[in-house]
Coordinates of C-alpha atoms and ligand atoms in Angstrom, one line a residue:
M1 CA -0.1 0.0 -0.3
V2 CA 1.3 3.3 -1.0
S3 CA 1.7 6.2 1.1
A4 CA -0.5 9.6 0.5
A5 CA 2.6 11.1 0.9
A6 CA 4.2 9.0 -2.1
G7 CA 1.6 8.9 -4.5
V8 CA 1.7 12.7 -4.5
A9 CA 5.6 12.7 -4.4
A10 CA 5.0 10.1 -7.2
A11 CA 2.7 12.1 -9.5
L12 CA 4.8 15.0 -8.6
T13 CA 7.8 13.2 -10.4
S14 CA 5.5 12.0 -13.0
L15 CA 5.0 15.6 -14.7
R16 CA 9.2 15.8 -15.0
G17 CA 9.4 17.1 -18.3
C18 CA 5.6 17.2 -19.9
D19 CA 4.0 19.9 -21.5
F20 CA 1.1 21.5 -19.6
L21 CA -0.8 22.6 -23.1
S22 CA -4.3 22.0 -21.5
S23 CA -6.0 21.0 -18.0
A24 CA -6.4 17.9 -19.6
D25 CA -2.8 17.0 -20.0
F26 CA -2.7 16.1 -16.1
N27 CA -4.4 13.0 -14.5
P28 CA -6.3 13.6 -11.2
E29 CA -3.4 12.3 -9.1
E30 CA -1.2 14.8 -10.6
T31 CA -3.7 17.9 -10.9
A32 CA -4.9 17.4 -7.0
A33 CA -0.7 16.8 -6.3
V34 CA 0.1 20.1 -7.8
L35 CA -2.5 21.6 -5.5
Q36 CA -1.0 20.1 -2.6
L37 CA 2.3 21.4 -3.1
A38 CA 1.2 25.3 -4.0
S39 CA -0.4 24.9 -0.6
Q40 CA 2.8 23.5 0.5
L41 CA 4.6 26.1 -0.9
K42 CA 2.4 28.9 0.3
S43 CA 2.9 28.2 4.2
G44 CA 6.4 27.8 3.7
D45 CA 6.3 23.7 4.5
R46 CA 8.0 23.3 1.7
R47 CA 11.1 25.4 0.1
I48 CA 12.4 23.9 -3.4
D49 CA 16.0 25.7 -5.1
L50 CA 15.3 25.4 -9.3
G51 CA 19.0 26.2 -9.3
N52 CA 19.3 28.8 -12.0
R53 CA 17.0 27.6 -14.3
V54 CA 15.5 29.9 -17.0
L55 CA 11.8 30.2 -18.1
G56 CA 11.4 31.7 -21.4
L57 CA 8.4 34.5 -21.4
I58 CA 6.6 35.3 -25.5
F59 CA 3.1 36.6 -25.3
S60 CA 1.9 37.5 -28.1
K61 CA -1.2 39.4 -25.9
A62 CA -1.3 41.5 -22.7
S63 CA -0.9 40.1 -19.5
T64 CA -0.2 41.7 -15.8
R65 CA -1.1 38.3 -13.4
T66 CA 0.5 35.8 -15.7
R67 CA 3.7 37.5 -17.2
V68 CA 4.8 38.7 -13.7
S69 CA 3.9 36.0 -11.6
F70 CA 5.5 33.5 -13.8
Q71 CA 8.8 36.1 -13.2
V72 CA 7.9 35.9 -9.5
A73 CA 7.8 32.5 -9.1
M74 CA 11.4 31.8 -11.0
A75 CA 12.4 34.1 -8.8
R76 CA 11.9 32.7 -6.0
L77 CA 12.8 28.9 -7.1
G78 CA 16.1 30.2 -7.2
G79 CA 15.7 30.8 -11.2
Q80 CA 14.9 33.5 -13.8
T81 CA 12.7 34.1 -16.2
V82 CA 13.9 36.0 -20.6
D83 CA 11.1 38.2 -22.0
L84 CA 11.1 37.0 -26.0
N85 CA 7.6 39.9 -26.9
P86 CA 8.0 38.2 -30.2
S87 CA 7.5 42.4 -31.5
V88 CA 11.5 42.5 -30.5
T89 CA 12.8 39.4 -31.1
Q90 CA 13.2 38.0 -35.1
L91 CA 9.7 35.6 -34.4
G92 CA 7.8 39.2 -35.3
R93 CA 9.9 39.9 -38.9
G94 CA 8.7 36.3 -39.6
E95 CA 10.9 33.1 -37.9
P96 CA 9.6 30.5 -38.4
L97 CA 8.0 29.1 -34.9
E98 CA 9.8 25.7 -35.4
D99 CA 13.6 27.3 -35.9
T100 CA 12.5 29.5 -32.9
A101 CA 11.3 26.9 -30.9
R102 CA 14.7 24.4 -31.5
V103 CA 16.9 27.3 -30.5
L104 CA 15.2 29.1 -27.6
S105 CA 14.9 25.1 -26.3
R106 CA 19.0 25.6 -26.2
Y107 CA 18.8 28.7 -23.8
C108 CA 15.8 27.8 -21.8
D109 CA 14.5 25.6 -19.5
A110 CA 10.6 25.7 -20.2
L111 CA 8.7 27.9 -22.5
A112 CA 5.2 29.8 -21.1
I113 CA 3.3 31.2 -24.3
R114 CA 0.3 33.2 -24.3
T115 CA -1.6 33.5 -28.0
F116 CA -4.4 33.2 -30.1
A117 CA -4.5 29.5 -31.4
Q118 CA -4.1 26.3 -29.6
Q119 CA -2.6 25.1 -32.7
E120 CA 0.3 27.5 -32.3
I121 CA 1.2 26.1 -28.6
A122 CA 0.6 22.5 -30.0
D123 CA 3.4 23.0 -32.5
Y124 CA 5.7 25.3 -30.2
A125 CA 5.4 21.9 -28.0
H126 CA 5.8 19.7 -31.2
W127 CA 9.5 21.8 -31.8
A128 CA 10.7 22.2 -28.3
S129 CA 12.4 19.8 -26.5
V130 CA 11.7 21.3 -23.4
P131 CA 8.6 21.9 -21.0
V132 CA 6.0 24.0 -23.0
I133 CA 3.1 26.0 -20.8
N134 CA 0.3 27.3 -22.0
A135 CA 0.0 30.9 -20.1
L136 CA -3.9 31.4 -22.1
T137 CA -5.0 30.7 -25.3
D138 CA -8.3 30.8 -27.0
L139 CA -9.0 27.8 -25.9
E140 CA -7.6 27.3 -22.5
H141 CA -5.9 29.0 -19.6
P142 CA -4.7 26.0 -17.5
C143 CA -2.3 27.6 -15.2
Q144 CA -5.6 30.0 -14.4
A145 CA -7.9 26.8 -13.3
L146 CA -5.1 25.4 -11.4
A147 CA -5.1 28.7 -9.2
D148 CA -8.9 29.3 -9.1
F149 CA -9.3 25.7 -7.4
L150 CA -6.6 26.2 -4.8
T151 CA -8.9 29.4 -3.8
M152 CA -11.3 27.2 -3.7
Q153 CA -9.8 24.3 -1.6
E154 CA -8.5 26.7 1.0
V155 CA -11.7 27.5 2.1
H156 CA -14.1 24.8 1.2
G157 CA -11.1 22.4 1.8
D158 CA -11.9 18.6 0.2
L159 CA -13.0 19.9 -3.4
A160 CA -15.0 16.2 -4.5
G161 CA -18.3 17.6 -4.2
Q162 CA -18.3 20.9 -4.0
T163 CA -20.0 22.7 -7.2
L164 CA -18.5 25.7 -8.6
A165 CA -21.2 28.0 -10.8
Y166 CA -19.4 30.1 -13.7
I167 CA -21.2 32.7 -15.1
G168 CA -21.2 34.4 -18.8
D169 CA -19.1 34.1 -21.7
G170 CA -18.4 29.9 -22.7
N171 CA -14.1 30.7 -23.3
N172 CA -11.0 29.8 -22.1
V173 CA -11.4 30.4 -18.5
A174 CA -14.9 28.3 -18.5
H175 CA -13.2 25.9 -20.5
S176 CA -10.2 25.3 -17.9
L177 CA -12.6 25.2 -15.3
M178 CA -14.5 22.6 -16.8
L179 CA -11.7 20.5 -17.3
C180 CA -9.8 20.7 -14.0
G181 CA -12.6 20.7 -12.1
A182 CA -13.8 17.5 -13.6
L183 CA -10.1 16.2 -12.5
L184 CA -10.9 17.1 -9.5
G185 CA -14.7 15.6 -8.4
V186 CA -15.8 19.7 -8.8
N187 CA -19.5 19.6 -9.8
V188 CA -19.1 22.8 -12.4
R189 CA -22.4 24.8 -14.0
I190 CA -21.6 26.6 -16.3
G191 CA -24.4 29.5 -17.0
C192 CA -24.1 31.7 -20.8
P193 CA -26.2 32.8 -23.2
A194 CA -27.1 30.8 -26.1
G195 CA -24.5 31.3 -29.1
F196 CA -22.3 32.2 -26.1
E197 CA -21.5 28.6 -25.0
P198 CA -18.0 26.7 -24.6
L199 CA -17.4 24.2 -27.2
S200 CA -19.7 21.0 -27.2
G201 CA -16.4 19.1 -27.7
V202 CA -14.6 20.3 -24.3
L203 CA -18.0 19.5 -22.2
D204 CA -17.8 16.1 -23.5
Q205 CA -14.4 15.9 -22.7
A206 CA -14.8 17.1 -19.6
R207 CA -18.0 14.9 -18.6
S208 CA -15.8 12.1 -20.0
L209 CA -13.1 12.5 -17.1
A210 CA -15.0 13.6 -14.4
Q211 CA -14.4 12.2 -11.2
H212 CA -16.4 11.1 -7.6
G213 CA -19.6 11.3 -9.9
A214 CA -18.7 15.0 -10.8
V215 CA -21.2 16.5 -12.7
I216 CA -20.6 19.3 -15.4
E217 CA -23.8 20.8 -16.6
L218 CA -24.8 23.7 -19.1
T219 CA -28.0 26.2 -18.6
S220 CA -28.8 29.9 -20.1
D221 CA -30.7 30.2 -17.2
P222 CA -28.1 32.4 -14.8
R223 CA -29.7 31.5 -11.3
Q224 CA -30.2 27.7 -11.5
A225 CA -26.7 27.5 -12.5
V226 CA -25.1 29.6 -9.0
S227 CA -28.5 27.9 -7.4
G228 CA -26.6 26.1 -4.3
A229 CA -22.6 26.8 -5.6
Q230 CA -20.2 27.0 -3.4
A231 CA -18.1 29.1 -5.3
V232 CA -19.8 31.4 -8.4
Y233 CA -16.8 32.7 -11.2
T234 CA -17.1 34.8 -13.6
D235 CA -15.3 36.1 -16.7
V236 CA -14.9 39.3 -19.2
W237 CA -17.5 39.0 -22.0
A238 CA -15.2 40.0 -24.7
S239 CA -11.7 38.4 -24.4
M240 CA -8.8 39.5 -25.8
G241 CA -9.4 39.3 -29.6
Q242 CA -13.3 40.5 -29.5
E243 CA -12.8 43.7 -28.4
A244 CA -14.8 44.4 -32.2
E245 CA -18.0 42.5 -30.8
Q246 CA -17.8 44.2 -26.8
A247 CA -21.2 46.6 -27.9
E248 CA -22.9 43.4 -29.2
R249 CA -21.9 41.0 -26.6
E250 CA -22.7 43.6 -24.1
K251 CA -26.4 43.3 -25.0
A252 CA -26.7 39.6 -25.6
F253 CA -25.0 39.4 -21.8
T254 CA -28.2 41.3 -20.0
G255 CA -29.1 39.2 -17.0
F256 CA -25.5 37.7 -16.8
C257 CA -24.1 40.4 -14.3
L258 CA -22.9 38.7 -10.8
D259 CA -24.6 41.2 -8.7
R260 CA -26.2 40.7 -5.7
D261 CA -29.8 39.6 -6.4
L262 CA -27.3 36.9 -8.4
L263 CA -25.6 36.0 -5.6
D264 CA -27.8 35.8 -3.1
Q265 CA -29.4 32.3 -4.9
A266 CA -26.0 30.8 -4.3
D267 CA -25.2 28.7 -1.2
Q268 CA -24.5 30.7 2.3
S269 CA -21.0 29.9 2.1
A270 CA -20.0 31.0 -1.6
I271 CA -17.3 32.3 -2.5
V272 CA -16.5 34.7 -5.5
L273 CA -14.3 34.7 -8.3
H274 CA -12.9 36.4 -11.3
C275 CA -9.8 36.0 -12.9
L276 CA -9.5 39.3 -13.7
P277 CA -8.9 41.8 -15.1
A278 CA -12.6 43.1 -14.0
H279 CA -15.6 45.4 -15.8
R280 CA -17.5 46.8 -13.1
G281 CA -20.8 47.0 -13.6
E282 CA -20.5 44.6 -16.6
E283 CA -20.1 41.2 -15.6
I284 CA -19.9 41.4 -11.8
S285 CA -21.0 44.7 -9.6
A286 CA -18.8 46.9 -7.7
E287 CA -20.1 45.6 -4.9
V288 CA -20.0 42.1 -5.3
M289 CA -16.3 42.8 -5.8
E290 CA -15.3 44.3 -2.7
S291 CA -18.1 42.1 -0.8
S292 CA -16.7 39.9 1.8
A293 CA -17.7 36.8 -0.4
S294 CA -14.9 37.8 -2.8
R295 CA -11.6 36.0 -3.1
I296 CA -10.6 37.7 -6.2
F297 CA -6.9 39.0 -4.8
D298 CA -6.6 35.7 -2.7
Q299 CA -7.3 34.0 -6.2
A300 CA -4.4 36.3 -8.2
E301 CA -2.3 35.6 -5.0
N302 CA -2.4 32.3 -6.2
R303 CA -1.5 32.4 -9.7
L304 CA 2.3 32.7 -7.9
H305 CA 2.0 29.9 -5.7
A306 CA 0.4 27.7 -8.6
Q307 CA 2.8 28.0 -10.7
Q308 CA 5.5 27.5 -8.9
A309 CA 4.2 24.0 -7.7
L310 CA 3.8 23.6 -11.7
L311 CA 7.5 24.9 -12.4
A312 CA 8.9 22.5 -10.1
A313 CA 7.0 19.5 -10.9
L314 CA 7.9 20.6 -15.1
L315 CA 11.4 21.2 -14.6
G316 CA 11.9 18.1 -11.8
G317 CA 12.8 20.1 -9.4
L318 CA 11.8 18.2 -6.0
Ligands
LIG1 N1 -6.0 36.2 -15.0 C1 -5.2 36.9 -16.1 O1 -4.2 35.9 -16.3 O2 -4.2 37.8 -16.2 P1 -3.1 38.9 -16.9 O3 -4.3 38.7 -18.1 O4 -3.2 39.2 -16.3 O5 -2.0 37.6 -17.1
LIG2 N1 -11.3 35.1 -21.0 C1 -9.7 36.3 -20.8 C2 -9.4 35.8 -19.9 C3 -7.9 37.6 -19.7 C4 -7.1 36.2 -18.6 C5 -8.9 36.7 -22.0 O1 -8.8 35.9 -22.8 O2 -9.3 37.8 -22.8

């Protein structure tokens, strides 16, 4: 019989050298083990020194939290980051990805990439010989989901059987919440207007991955989605790259603002989450954002702890 600690250690060791392109790239044990290591690193029970490893950051979209939390995570682990913004490298002048990925693998120990198409990071992962981390694509935001469930676990304890309701656009954040939630045994309810649902393929994938009988549900009624949930989550209605659709989306999402009335449908102990940046008065009211139920800034902090754990596992610094 393998002890729980040995099981966690084995799950983390199995991640050495892996890519993290999707929440579904890790199995349930690996996902839970990364959360456990994140909470040990946060509390100071565990210290890890990666010894001068270098993480390359290739960001084609704006970022505050993801960029800075990766920079600080590497610094805390004794390593460093290099900023490979495509506008200042030969990438921006059309150097092929397959060449860039192979060259950067000779300098960096891992690459964190934020871009539009999921296929692009899949191509990087194919050509790179070091771990590639999805720092957000149009399809997924898996690092965010790790921090989100770490935050929920800190408040509610064992995640299996808890319910997280996500209200708004069926976007990258919603996709990773469904997949990561399914792996952790969390019921995930998505409430979004018709025409803005998550991809049916991701919904099916989440349902097939669901542990401990977790149910992944979709509804167009925000009140039904939130009813009795232990966490209520929202994100912007127009993601990066969809700025031209802002006005049309504001109309389509009428009734989907996370305000006091909607929050009152949730469990009494419910926490409020938002990946940020937020648009107060659109997807979330200023009152709810600043309410005592809000764990939004703990959640932002947890990006750092979750990514430290992720980097330690992928880079084999355990
Ligand atoms: N939540 C998140 O990914 O924030 P940034 O866009 O600032 O990185
Ligand atoms: N869905 C948002 C998340 C930002 C962190 C976007 O892709 O812009």
